[in-house]
Amino acid sequence: MLAEPPVDAEPVQVVLVWQGISSLHKSFFSNSQATTALSLGLAGTVQGPANIYVRYDSVEFLGTIRLQLRPGTLRLVVRHDGDLIRLSDLAPVTRALAAYRSAVASHYDIRVESFRVGIESFRGPTSCIFGVAGTPPPDGSLLSPCVQVDGVEHCGRPEVGGIRFEPAVARAVRRCLDL
């Protein structure tokens, strides 16, 4: 069962941050219907403002849409037991991001569907990137068992109740999620 945010939660202020995005595409991503839906989708998951980084790397031909998780702002409970972490508890956030991506793609530019969605977190010298898995374009419901920690991808082992990581990786992941 996926963790769900409270249904009576207030919409979250969304702040879009650009890197490598053209003026035309900034207007696409700034569409008020799409950003309002994202604001509502993130309600109860994070304390606002929600910084959403929309990036395009023209060398790698790779677009990303990521929520930058600031310290102490995650309002979802991510269950964990030592090295076993239930990343699926983050799915309400990644589903909202994927729905936002799809809304922009369906109204303006279908190529936006290729943008990867996820969550990035920086805690002191530690950084983590949580991505999604599934049939392209993934709908955000399935978190990848692989987490990028300090620029290196580490894949955990799916088990009943979560993803089991090596102890050092689990510590970094817990730190990134303020657990």
mmCIF file of C-alpha atoms in Angstrom:
data_model
loop_
_atom_site.group_PDB
_atom_site.id
_atom_site.type_symbol
_atom_site.label_atom_id
_atom_site.label_comp_id
_atom_site.label_asym_id
_atom_site.label_seq_id
_atom_site.Cartn_x
_atom_site.Cartn_y
_atom_site.Cartn_z
ATOM 1 C CA MET A 1 0.000 0.000 0.000
ATOM 2 C CA LEU A 2 1.336 3.415 -0.936
ATOM 3 C CA ALA A 3 1.526 6.204 1.602
ATOM 4 C CA GLU A 4 -0.891 8.999 0.790
ATOM 5 C CA PRO A 5 -0.831 12.619 1.928
ATOM 6 C CA PRO A 6 -3.798 13.966 3.904
ATOM 7 C CA VAL A 7 -6.754 14.816 1.648
ATOM 8 C CA ASP A 8 -7.367 18.139 3.408
ATOM 9 C CA ALA A 9 -3.800 19.415 2.958
ATOM 10 C CA GLU A 10 -3.202 22.897 1.577
ATOM 11 C CA PRO A 11 -1.730 23.330 -1.920
ATOM 12 C CA VAL A 12 2.014 23.920 -1.942
ATOM 13 C CA GLN A 13 3.590 27.025 -3.458
ATOM 14 C CA VAL A 14 5.602 25.890 -6.494
ATOM 15 C CA VAL A 15 8.796 27.704 -7.482
ATOM 16 C CA LEU A 16 10.186 26.741 -10.894
ATOM 17 C CA VAL A 17 13.955 26.927 -11.287
ATOM 18 C CA TRP A 18 15.448 26.713 -14.785
ATOM 19 C CA GLN A 19 18.673 25.298 -16.142
ATOM 20 C CA GLY A 20 19.170 25.007 -19.896
ATOM 21 C CA ILE A 21 15.493 25.663 -20.690
ATOM 22 C CA SER A 22 14.598 27.969 -23.589
ATOM 23 C CA SER A 23 12.219 30.901 -23.160
ATOM 24 C CA LEU A 24 9.590 29.098 -25.209
ATOM 25 C CA HIS A 25 9.769 25.979 -23.070
ATOM 26 C CA LYS A 26 9.766 28.054 -19.868
ATOM 27 C CA SER A 27 6.374 29.330 -20.980
ATOM 28 C CA PHE A 28 5.200 25.725 -21.498
ATOM 29 C CA PHE A 29 6.361 24.621 -18.033
ATOM 30 C CA SER A 30 4.855 27.758 -16.467
ATOM 31 C CA ASN A 31 1.337 26.949 -17.693
ATOM 32 C CA SER A 32 -1.000 27.896 -14.851
ATOM 33 C CA GLN A 33 -3.181 24.769 -15.153
ATOM 34 C CA ALA A 34 -0.159 22.465 -14.998
ATOM 35 C CA THR A 35 1.494 24.315 -12.105
ATOM 36 C CA THR A 36 -1.789 24.503 -10.166
ATOM 37 C CA ALA A 37 -2.274 20.756 -10.601
ATOM 38 C CA LEU A 38 1.313 20.215 -9.414
ATOM 39 C CA SER A 39 0.676 22.456 -6.399
ATOM 40 C CA LEU A 40 -2.409 20.408 -5.513
ATOM 41 C CA GLY A 41 -0.594 17.122 -6.196
ATOM 42 C CA LEU A 42 2.186 18.045 -3.778
ATOM 43 C CA ALA A 43 -0.268 19.099 -1.026
ATOM 44 C CA GLY A 44 0.584 17.318 2.192
ATOM 45 C CA THR A 45 3.819 15.822 0.837
ATOM 46 C CA VAL A 46 6.257 18.683 1.427
ATOM 47 C CA GLN A 47 6.254 21.991 3.218
ATOM 48 C CA GLY A 48 6.367 24.805 0.697
ATOM 49 C CA PRO A 49 7.699 26.425 -1.176
ATOM 50 C CA ALA A 50 8.455 23.439 -3.404
ATOM 51 C CA ASN A 51 11.501 24.159 -5.541
ATOM 52 C CA ILE A 52 11.057 22.327 -8.833
ATOM 53 C CA TYR A 53 14.198 22.217 -10.959
ATOM 54 C CA VAL A 54 13.478 21.880 -14.670
ATOM 55 C CA ARG A 55 16.715 21.153 -16.512
ATOM 56 C CA TYR A 56 17.821 20.292 -20.002
ATOM 57 C CA ASP A 57 21.345 19.146 -20.793
ATOM 58 C CA SER A 58 21.881 19.815 -24.496
ATOM 59 C CA VAL A 59 25.097 17.758 -24.543
ATOM 60 C CA GLU A 60 23.464 14.629 -23.071
ATOM 61 C CA PHE A 61 20.038 15.395 -24.618
ATOM 62 C CA LEU A 62 18.542 14.739 -21.204
ATOM 63 C CA GLY A 63 15.746 16.623 -19.463
ATOM 64 C CA THR A 64 14.857 16.317 -15.785
ATOM 65 C CA ILE A 65 12.140 17.597 -13.483
ATOM 66 C CA ARG A 66 13.086 17.210 -9.845
ATOM 67 C CA LEU A 67 11.777 18.408 -6.538
ATOM 68 C CA GLN A 68 14.678 19.677 -4.466
ATOM 69 C CA LEU A 69 13.937 18.411 -0.977
ATOM 70 C CA ARG A 70 15.079 20.984 1.568
ATOM 71 C CA PRO A 71 15.973 19.891 5.135
ATOM 72 C CA GLY A 72 12.968 19.295 7.341
ATOM 73 C CA THR A 73 10.366 19.833 4.608
ATOM 74 C CA LEU A 74 9.295 16.244 3.811
ATOM 75 C CA ARG A 75 5.843 15.756 5.319
ATOM 76 C CA LEU A 76 5.450 12.141 4.228
ATOM 77 C CA VAL A 77 6.498 9.381 6.577
ATOM 78 C CA VAL A 78 9.119 7.211 4.893
ATOM 79 C CA ARG A 79 9.135 3.963 6.786
ATOM 80 C CA HIS A 80 12.460 2.291 7.433
ATOM 81 C CA ASP A 81 14.048 -0.403 9.542
ATOM 82 C CA GLY A 82 17.816 -0.150 9.562
ATOM 83 C CA ASP A 83 19.064 -0.779 6.033
ATOM 84 C CA LEU A 84 15.517 -1.474 4.721
ATOM 85 C CA ILE A 85 13.927 1.730 3.420
ATOM 86 C CA ARG A 86 10.446 1.978 1.932
ATOM 87 C CA LEU A 87 11.162 4.307 -0.994
ATOM 88 C CA SER A 88 7.624 3.675 -2.253
ATOM 89 C CA ASP A 89 6.464 6.103 0.459
ATOM 90 C CA LEU A 90 7.859 8.887 -1.785
ATOM 91 C CA ALA A 91 5.479 7.964 -4.637
ATOM 92 C CA PRO A 92 2.937 10.754 -3.949
ATOM 93 C CA VAL A 93 5.690 13.267 -4.789
ATOM 94 C CA THR A 94 6.939 11.461 -7.897
ATOM 95 C CA ARG A 95 3.388 10.851 -9.170
ATOM 96 C CA ALA A 96 2.676 14.598 -8.908
ATOM 97 C CA LEU A 97 5.891 15.373 -10.820
ATOM 98 C CA ALA A 98 5.102 12.799 -13.521
ATOM 99 C CA ALA A 99 1.559 14.144 -13.919
ATOM 100 C CA TYR A 100 2.988 17.665 -14.287
ATOM 101 C CA ARG A 101 5.435 16.446 -16.952
ATOM 102 C CA SER A 102 2.616 14.705 -18.823
ATOM 103 C CA ALA A 103 0.358 17.760 -18.655
ATOM 104 C CA VAL A 104 3.051 19.960 -20.193
ATOM 105 C CA ALA A 105 3.845 17.319 -22.828
ATOM 106 C CA SER A 106 0.226 16.774 -23.841
ATOM 107 C CA HIS A 107 -0.505 20.488 -24.220
ATOM 108 C CA TYR A 108 2.708 21.742 -25.813
ATOM 109 C CA ASP A 109 5.545 19.384 -26.715
ATOM 110 C CA ILE A 110 5.364 15.589 -26.599
ATOM 111 C CA ARG A 111 9.166 15.425 -26.237
ATOM 112 C CA VAL A 112 8.744 16.610 -22.630
ATOM 113 C CA GLU A 113 7.472 13.089 -21.827
ATOM 114 C CA SER A 114 11.110 11.959 -22.077
ATOM 115 C CA PHE A 115 12.105 14.184 -19.127
ATOM 116 C CA ARG A 116 13.030 12.130 -16.079
ATOM 117 C CA VAL A 117 11.288 12.972 -12.831
ATOM 118 C CA GLY A 118 12.598 12.521 -9.326
ATOM 119 C CA ILE A 119 13.649 13.994 -6.016
ATOM 120 C CA GLU A 120 17.047 15.449 -5.189
ATOM 121 C CA SER A 121 18.316 16.114 -1.692
ATOM 122 C CA PHE A 122 21.504 17.680 -0.352
ATOM 123 C CA ARG A 123 22.497 17.252 3.287
ATOM 124 C CA GLY A 124 25.923 18.694 3.982
ATOM 125 C CA PRO A 125 28.408 16.831 1.799
ATOM 126 C CA THR A 126 25.860 14.110 0.954
ATOM 127 C CA SER A 127 23.590 14.277 -2.079
ATOM 128 C CA CYS A 128 20.915 11.829 -3.194
ATOM 129 C CA ILE A 129 18.790 11.549 -6.303
ATOM 130 C CA PHE A 130 15.700 9.348 -6.192
ATOM 131 C CA GLY A 131 14.250 8.404 -9.560
ATOM 132 C CA VAL A 132 11.313 6.453 -10.872
ATOM 133 C CA ALA A 133 11.028 3.202 -12.789
ATOM 134 C CA GLY A 134 8.411 1.708 -15.067
ATOM 135 C CA THR A 135 7.359 1.669 -18.673
ATOM 136 C CA PRO A 136 8.311 4.948 -20.390
ATOM 137 C CA PRO A 137 7.069 7.460 -19.607
ATOM 138 C CA PRO A 138 6.790 6.218 -16.017
ATOM 139 C CA ASP A 139 3.822 7.585 -14.076
ATOM 140 C CA GLY A 140 5.842 8.049 -10.867
ATOM 141 C CA SER A 141 4.131 5.242 -8.952
ATOM 142 C CA LEU A 142 7.213 3.023 -8.858
ATOM 143 C CA LEU A 143 10.401 4.335 -7.271
ATOM 144 C CA SER A 144 13.632 2.978 -8.661
ATOM 145 C CA PRO A 145 15.548 0.668 -6.301
ATOM 146 C CA CYS A 146 18.665 2.546 -7.437
ATOM 147 C CA VAL A 147 19.607 5.806 -5.724
ATOM 148 C CA GLN A 148 22.368 8.120 -6.834
ATOM 149 C CA VAL A 149 24.458 8.989 -3.761
ATOM 150 C CA ASP A 150 27.169 11.599 -4.257
ATOM 151 C CA GLY A 151 27.028 11.060 -8.010
ATOM 152 C CA VAL A 152 27.340 7.244 -7.862
ATOM 153 C CA GLU A 153 24.390 4.947 -8.494
ATOM 154 C CA HIS A 154 23.737 2.347 -5.789
ATOM 155 C CA CYS A 155 21.047 -0.267 -6.317
ATOM 156 C CA GLY A 156 19.353 -1.862 -3.377
ATOM 157 C CA ARG A 157 17.639 -5.221 -3.221
ATOM 158 C CA PRO A 158 13.822 -5.117 -3.269
ATOM 159 C CA GLU A 159 12.289 -7.014 -0.354
ATOM 160 C CA VAL A 160 8.930 -7.171 1.325
ATOM 161 C CA GLY A 161 8.656 -3.848 3.110
ATOM 162 C CA GLY A 162 11.128 -1.843 1.043
ATOM 163 C CA ILE A 163 14.553 -1.724 -0.534
ATOM 164 C CA ARG A 164 17.551 -3.109 1.339
ATOM 165 C CA PHE A 165 20.726 -1.097 0.823
ATOM 166 C CA GLU A 166 24.294 -1.661 1.904
ATOM 167 C CA PRO A 167 24.716 -0.087 5.380
ATOM 168 C CA ALA A 168 26.729 2.965 4.223
ATOM 169 C CA VAL A 169 24.271 3.670 1.395
ATOM 170 C CA ALA A 170 21.294 3.233 3.736
ATOM 171 C CA ARG A 171 22.829 5.771 6.148
ATOM 172 C CA ALA A 172 23.255 8.280 3.298
ATOM 173 C CA VAL A 173 19.688 7.700 2.066
ATOM 174 C CA ARG A 174 18.279 8.143 5.579
ATOM 175 C CA ARG A 175 20.333 11.341 5.965
ATOM 176 C CA CYS A 176 19.007 12.693 2.660
ATOM 177 C CA LEU A 177 15.438 11.990 3.771
ATOM 178 C CA ASP A 178 15.961 13.349 7.317
ATOM 179 C CA LEU A 179 15.167 9.922 8.813
#
